[in-house]
mmCIF file of C-alpha atoms in Angstrom:
data_model
loop_
_atom_site.group_PDB
_atom_site.id
_atom_site.type_symbol
_atom_site.label_atom_id
_atom_site.label_comp_id
_atom_site.label_asym_id
_atom_site.label_seq_id
_atom_site.Cartn_x
_atom_site.Cartn_y
_atom_site.Cartn_z
ATOM 1 C CA MET S 1 0.101 0.251 -0.141
ATOM 2 C CA PHE S 2 1.248 3.677 -1.046
ATOM 3 C CA ASP S 3 0.673 6.556 1.441
ATOM 4 C CA VAL S 4 0.861 9.469 0.089
ATOM 5 C CA ALA S 5 -0.085 12.855 1.505
ATOM 6 C CA GLY S 6 -1.789 10.461 4.469
ATOM 7 C CA LYS S 7 -3.761 8.364 1.588
ATOM 8 C CA LYS S 8 -3.604 5.186 1.677
ATOM 9 C CA VAL S 9 -2.926 4.012 -2.255
ATOM 10 C CA PRO S 10 -3.606 0.392 -3.390
ATOM 11 C CA SER S 11 0.134 -1.065 -5.062
ATOM 12 C CA THR S 12 -1.022 -4.578 -5.300
ATOM 13 C CA LEU S 13 -3.807 -6.694 -7.019
ATOM 14 C CA ALA S 14 -4.748 -8.011 -3.504
ATOM 15 C CA GLU S 15 -5.083 -4.804 -1.888
ATOM 16 C CA ILE S 16 -7.256 -3.608 -5.141
ATOM 17 C CA VAL S 17 -9.345 -6.303 -4.973
ATOM 18 C CA ASP S 18 -10.363 -6.213 -1.710
ATOM 19 C CA PRO S 19 -13.464 -8.019 -1.097
ATOM 20 C CA ARG S 20 -14.877 -5.377 1.634
ATOM 21 C CA HIS S 21 -14.339 -2.982 -0.849
ATOM 22 C CA THR S 22 -14.635 -4.419 -4.592
ATOM 23 C CA ALA S 23 -17.795 -5.497 -6.841
ATOM 24 C CA LEU S 24 -18.422 -8.565 -10.018
ATOM 25 C CA VAL S 25 -19.412 -6.240 -13.076
ATOM 26 C CA LEU S 26 -20.518 -8.789 -15.923
ATOM 27 C CA TRP S 27 -21.240 -7.091 -18.692
ATOM 28 C CA ASP S 28 -24.331 -7.996 -21.302
ATOM 29 C CA MET S 29 -23.977 -11.870 -20.464
ATOM 30 C CA GLN S 30 -27.256 -12.175 -22.571
ATOM 31 C CA ALA S 31 -28.834 -14.545 -24.685
ATOM 32 C CA GLY S 32 -28.670 -11.777 -27.746
ATOM 33 C CA ILE S 33 -25.226 -11.099 -27.193
ATOM 34 C CA ALA S 34 -23.005 -13.404 -25.432
ATOM 35 C CA PRO S 35 -23.233 -16.667 -27.148
ATOM 36 C CA ARG S 36 -21.959 -14.547 -30.188
ATOM 37 C CA ALA S 37 -18.658 -13.938 -28.728
ATOM 38 C CA PHE S 38 -15.654 -15.914 -30.406
ATOM 39 C CA ASN S 39 -14.559 -17.216 -26.866
ATOM 40 C CA HIS S 40 -17.815 -17.995 -25.512
ATOM 41 C CA GLU S 41 -17.597 -21.601 -25.015
ATOM 42 C CA ALA S 42 -14.687 -20.980 -22.604
ATOM 43 C CA LEU S 43 -15.788 -17.899 -21.209
ATOM 44 C CA LEU S 44 -19.224 -18.936 -19.744
ATOM 45 C CA PRO S 45 -17.922 -21.310 -17.332
ATOM 46 C CA ARG S 46 -15.072 -19.790 -16.093
ATOM 47 C CA LEU S 47 -17.052 -16.583 -14.994
ATOM 48 C CA ARG S 48 -19.760 -18.970 -13.253
ATOM 49 C CA THR S 49 -16.937 -20.484 -11.510
ATOM 50 C CA PHE S 50 -15.879 -16.815 -10.644
ATOM 51 C CA ALA S 51 -19.060 -15.278 -10.286
ATOM 52 C CA ALA S 52 -19.719 -18.288 -7.394
ATOM 53 C CA GLN S 53 -15.791 -17.682 -5.993
ATOM 54 C CA ALA S 54 -16.725 -14.028 -5.638
ATOM 55 C CA ARG S 55 -20.270 -14.650 -3.726
ATOM 56 C CA ALA S 56 -18.268 -16.956 -1.375
ATOM 57 C CA ARG S 57 -16.046 -13.492 -0.382
ATOM 58 C CA LYS S 58 -19.380 -11.451 -0.443
ATOM 59 C CA VAL S 59 -18.650 -9.604 -3.547
ATOM 60 C CA PRO S 60 -21.032 -7.816 -4.810
ATOM 61 C CA VAL S 61 -22.211 -9.532 -8.361
ATOM 62 C CA PHE S 62 -23.539 -6.652 -10.867
ATOM 63 C CA TYR S 63 -25.280 -7.589 -14.567
ATOM 64 C CA SER S 64 -25.883 -5.783 -17.142
ATOM 65 C CA ILE S 65 -28.375 -5.819 -19.996
ATOM 66 C CA GLN S 66 -28.885 -4.290 -22.520
ATOM 67 C CA ALA S 67 -31.911 -2.309 -23.655
ATOM 68 C CA ASP S 68 -32.653 -1.185 -26.980
ATOM 69 C CA LEU S 69 -34.542 2.065 -26.917
ATOM 70 C CA ASP S 70 -37.209 2.365 -29.721
ATOM 71 C CA LEU S 71 -36.055 3.057 -33.171
ATOM 72 C CA ALA S 72 -39.036 4.817 -34.318
ATOM 73 C CA THR S 73 -39.888 7.027 -31.423
ATOM 74 C CA GLU S 74 -36.675 7.332 -28.762
ATOM 75 C CA GLU S 75 -33.677 6.348 -30.781
ATOM 76 C CA THR S 76 -31.472 9.097 -32.134
ATOM 77 C CA GLY S 77 -29.993 9.545 -35.967
ATOM 78 C CA VAL S 78 -26.199 8.481 -35.343
ATOM 79 C CA TRP S 79 -27.644 5.377 -33.057
ATOM 80 C CA MET S 80 -29.545 4.317 -35.608
ATOM 81 C CA LYS S 81 -26.769 4.060 -38.192
ATOM 82 C CA VAL S 82 -24.812 1.726 -35.354
ATOM 83 C CA ARG S 83 -27.656 -0.387 -34.833
ATOM 84 C CA ALA S 84 -28.028 -0.454 -38.870
ATOM 85 C CA LYS S 85 -24.398 -0.733 -39.142
ATOM 86 C CA ARG S 86 -24.305 -3.938 -36.286
ATOM 87 C CA ALA S 87 -26.876 -5.953 -38.371
ATOM 88 C CA GLY S 88 -25.437 -5.219 -41.603
ATOM 89 C CA LEU S 89 -28.093 -3.105 -43.299
ATOM 90 C CA PRO S 90 -27.315 -0.655 -45.828
ATOM 91 C CA ASP S 91 -30.422 1.783 -44.499
ATOM 92 C CA PRO S 92 -31.801 2.171 -40.825
ATOM 93 C CA ALA S 93 -35.261 2.170 -42.163
ATOM 94 C CA GLN S 94 -34.757 -1.688 -42.644
ATOM 95 C CA LEU S 95 -34.692 -2.040 -39.079
ATOM 96 C CA LEU S 96 -38.342 -0.802 -38.570
ATOM 97 C CA PRO S 97 -39.937 -3.455 -39.036
ATOM 98 C CA SER S 98 -38.458 -5.802 -36.580
ATOM 99 C CA ARG S 99 -39.527 -5.930 -32.995
ATOM 100 C CA ILE S 100 -37.490 -6.852 -29.735
ATOM 101 C CA ASP S 101 -37.221 -10.605 -28.830
ATOM 102 C CA PRO S 102 -37.428 -10.007 -24.879
ATOM 103 C CA LYS S 103 -35.807 -13.697 -24.940
ATOM 104 C CA ARG S 104 -32.670 -11.199 -25.896
ATOM 105 C CA GLU S 105 -32.451 -9.453 -22.635
ATOM 106 C CA SER S 106 -32.361 -12.527 -20.700
ATOM 107 C CA ILE S 107 -28.837 -13.760 -18.986
ATOM 108 C CA VAL S 108 -27.606 -16.994 -20.653
ATOM 109 C CA PRO S 109 -29.079 -19.254 -17.951
ATOM 110 C CA GLU S 110 -24.899 -20.393 -17.193
ATOM 111 C CA LEU S 111 -24.831 -17.220 -15.180
ATOM 112 C CA SER S 112 -27.900 -16.738 -14.027
ATOM 113 C CA PRO S 113 -28.026 -14.366 -11.307
ATOM 114 C CA GLN S 114 -28.538 -15.440 -7.787
ATOM 115 C CA PRO S 115 -30.524 -14.064 -4.901
ATOM 116 C CA GLY S 116 -28.478 -10.769 -3.952
ATOM 117 C CA ASP S 117 -27.185 -9.992 -7.264
ATOM 118 C CA THR S 118 -28.228 -7.152 -9.041
ATOM 119 C CA VAL S 119 -29.260 -6.307 -12.632
ATOM 120 C CA PHE S 120 -29.788 -3.054 -14.146
ATOM 121 C CA ARG S 121 -30.321 -1.793 -17.429
ATOM 122 C CA LYS S 122 -28.736 0.618 -19.805
ATOM 123 C CA ARG S 123 -28.805 2.286 -23.156
ATOM 124 C CA ARG S 124 -25.122 2.501 -24.207
ATOM 125 C CA PRO S 125 -22.337 0.827 -24.257
ATOM 126 C CA ASN S 126 -21.299 2.628 -20.639
ATOM 127 C CA GLY S 127 -22.142 0.953 -17.626
ATOM 128 C CA PHE S 128 -21.985 4.610 -16.326
ATOM 129 C CA HIS S 129 -24.250 6.593 -19.087
ATOM 130 C CA GLY S 130 -27.552 7.150 -18.117
ATOM 131 C CA THR S 131 -27.845 4.804 -14.776
ATOM 132 C CA ASP S 132 -27.863 4.691 -11.580
ATOM 133 C CA LEU S 133 -24.922 2.544 -11.227
ATOM 134 C CA ASP S 134 -22.611 5.314 -9.574
ATOM 135 C CA LEU S 135 -24.712 5.494 -6.802
ATOM 136 C CA ILE S 136 -25.541 2.371 -6.155
ATOM 137 C CA LEU S 137 -21.842 1.493 -5.867
ATOM 138 C CA ARG S 138 -20.967 4.335 -3.692
ATOM 139 C CA ASN S 139 -23.896 3.686 -1.974
ATOM 140 C CA ARG S 140 -22.656 0.148 -0.812
ATOM 141 C CA GLY S 141 -18.975 1.320 -0.334
ATOM 142 C CA ILE S 142 -17.278 -0.259 -3.746
ATOM 143 C CA ARG S 143 -14.232 1.899 -4.201
ATOM 144 C CA ALA S 144 -12.679 -0.972 -6.774
ATOM 145 C CA ILE S 145 -14.357 -2.606 -9.918
ATOM 146 C CA ILE S 146 -13.953 -5.884 -11.403
ATOM 147 C CA LEU S 147 -14.470 -6.009 -14.901
ATOM 148 C CA GLY S 148 -15.508 -9.070 -17.621
ATOM 149 C CA GLY S 149 -18.285 -10.326 -19.954
ATOM 150 C CA VAL S 150 -19.112 -8.969 -23.660
ATOM 151 C CA SER S 151 -17.548 -7.014 -25.936
ATOM 152 C CA THR S 152 -13.977 -5.801 -24.684
ATOM 153 C CA GLU S 153 -13.688 -3.329 -27.024
ATOM 154 C CA ALA S 154 -17.229 -1.653 -26.876
ATOM 155 C CA GLY S 155 -18.649 -1.566 -23.263
ATOM 156 C CA VAL S 156 -16.030 -3.433 -21.204
ATOM 157 C CA GLU S 157 -13.697 -0.184 -22.719
ATOM 158 C CA ALA S 158 -16.136 2.311 -21.997
ATOM 159 C CA THR S 159 -17.257 1.430 -18.621
ATOM 160 C CA ALA S 160 -13.696 0.817 -17.351
ATOM 161 C CA ARG S 161 -12.641 4.394 -18.856
ATOM 162 C CA SER S 162 -15.875 5.911 -17.535
ATOM 163 C CA ALA S 163 -15.321 4.290 -13.727
ATOM 164 C CA ARG S 164 -11.473 5.150 -13.474
ATOM 165 C CA ASP S 165 -12.566 8.807 -14.675
ATOM 166 C CA LEU S 166 -15.303 8.930 -11.437
ATOM 167 C CA GLY S 167 -11.956 7.425 -9.415
ATOM 168 C CA TYR S 168 -12.917 3.777 -9.447
ATOM 169 C CA GLU S 169 -10.165 1.301 -9.121
ATOM 170 C CA VAL S 170 -10.645 -0.584 -12.036
ATOM 171 C CA VAL S 171 -9.475 -4.363 -13.285
ATOM 172 C CA VAL S 172 -10.080 -5.759 -16.685
ATOM 173 C CA LEU S 173 -10.372 -9.668 -16.210
ATOM 174 C CA SER S 174 -7.953 -10.691 -19.336
ATOM 175 C CA ASP S 175 -9.600 -14.155 -19.878
ATOM 176 C CA GLY S 176 -13.318 -12.847 -18.564
ATOM 177 C CA THR S 177 -14.257 -10.842 -21.540
ATOM 178 C CA GLY S 178 -14.871 -11.913 -24.779
ATOM 179 C CA SER S 179 -16.003 -10.252 -28.288
ATOM 180 C CA LEU S 180 -17.400 -11.036 -31.546
ATOM 181 C CA SER S 181 -13.755 -10.308 -33.106
ATOM 182 C CA ARG S 182 -10.986 -12.116 -31.747
ATOM 183 C CA GLU S 183 -8.960 -8.958 -32.864
ATOM 184 C CA ALA S 184 -10.829 -6.441 -31.761
ATOM 185 C CA HIS S 185 -11.237 -8.434 -28.058
ATOM 186 C CA GLU S 186 -6.966 -8.399 -28.205
ATOM 187 C CA LEU S 187 -6.710 -5.360 -29.479
ATOM 188 C CA ALA S 188 -8.711 -3.503 -26.865
ATOM 189 C CA LEU S 189 -6.814 -5.494 -24.009
ATOM 190 C CA ARG S 190 -3.765 -4.280 -25.585
ATOM 191 C CA LEU S 191 -4.934 -0.552 -25.888
ATOM 192 C CA MET S 192 -6.069 -0.446 -21.730
ATOM 193 C CA SER S 193 -2.420 -2.039 -20.853
ATOM 194 C CA LEU S 194 -1.015 0.916 -22.778
ATOM 195 C CA MET S 195 -3.401 3.144 -20.777
ATOM 196 C CA TYR S 196 -2.476 1.730 -17.871
ATOM 197 C CA PHE S 197 -5.302 -0.568 -16.524
ATOM 198 C CA ASP S 198 -4.933 -3.550 -14.633
ATOM 199 C CA LEU S 199 -5.663 -6.876 -16.546
ATOM 200 C CA ALA S 200 -5.740 -9.965 -14.518
ATOM 201 C CA THR S 201 -6.868 -13.235 -14.629
ATOM 202 C CA THR S 202 -9.850 -15.227 -12.835
ATOM 203 C CA THR S 203 -7.061 -17.105 -11.587
ATOM 204 C CA ASP S 204 -5.282 -14.216 -10.409
ATOM 205 C CA ILE S 205 -7.830 -12.970 -8.496
ATOM 206 C CA ALA S 206 -9.285 -16.568 -7.100
ATOM 207 C CA GLY S 207 -5.798 -16.852 -5.977
ATOM 208 C CA VAL S 208 -5.299 -13.389 -3.871
ATOM 209 C CA TRP S 209 -8.865 -14.108 -2.625
ATOM 210 C CA GLY S 210 -7.699 -17.495 -1.145
ATOM 211 C CA ALA S 211 -10.349 -19.102 -3.406
ATOM 212 C CA ALA S 212 -10.351 -22.742 -4.132
#
């Protein structure tokens, strides 16, 4: 632990992820997103085990759910274009006949939230934009966030950056994140490392927690 002008600053992984002030945030592990990750078959059991280890140490577990705005009445033009590109459509108007499948928003069965877990809905790929996540974390005395889920280069990275800007310690799970694109996943991890984010594996953290 560093001592800077009387302020205690965590210097080791064990100090950063101290269960007394740490939360685990699992990003968009929902039926319409998570199974599309290139590494989902390895990701799901790994995150399931890690979430159980977190709960065993009384680390609160949070799940984000992407809840898209209604295209015709609520969405902005720029996000209409983004959603069309994601769908591989040349014209955003082609999205209008589609309906949002409520099953798409459900957390995958392998990672079903347990009693005491928190599920929060968000509209953008950032856990702090337009949500009460910051308020909830601070009310629970959380000072550090462990981030895992899909997609590494989108919501995970954006949330990591906002969390650090807000003063939270952030640890990104290098083996607990994924993406539709292996290249994008690896580039995002590399960029976050270059920007001085802490990266660790689920095994690394379980080890400092003394988890079996």
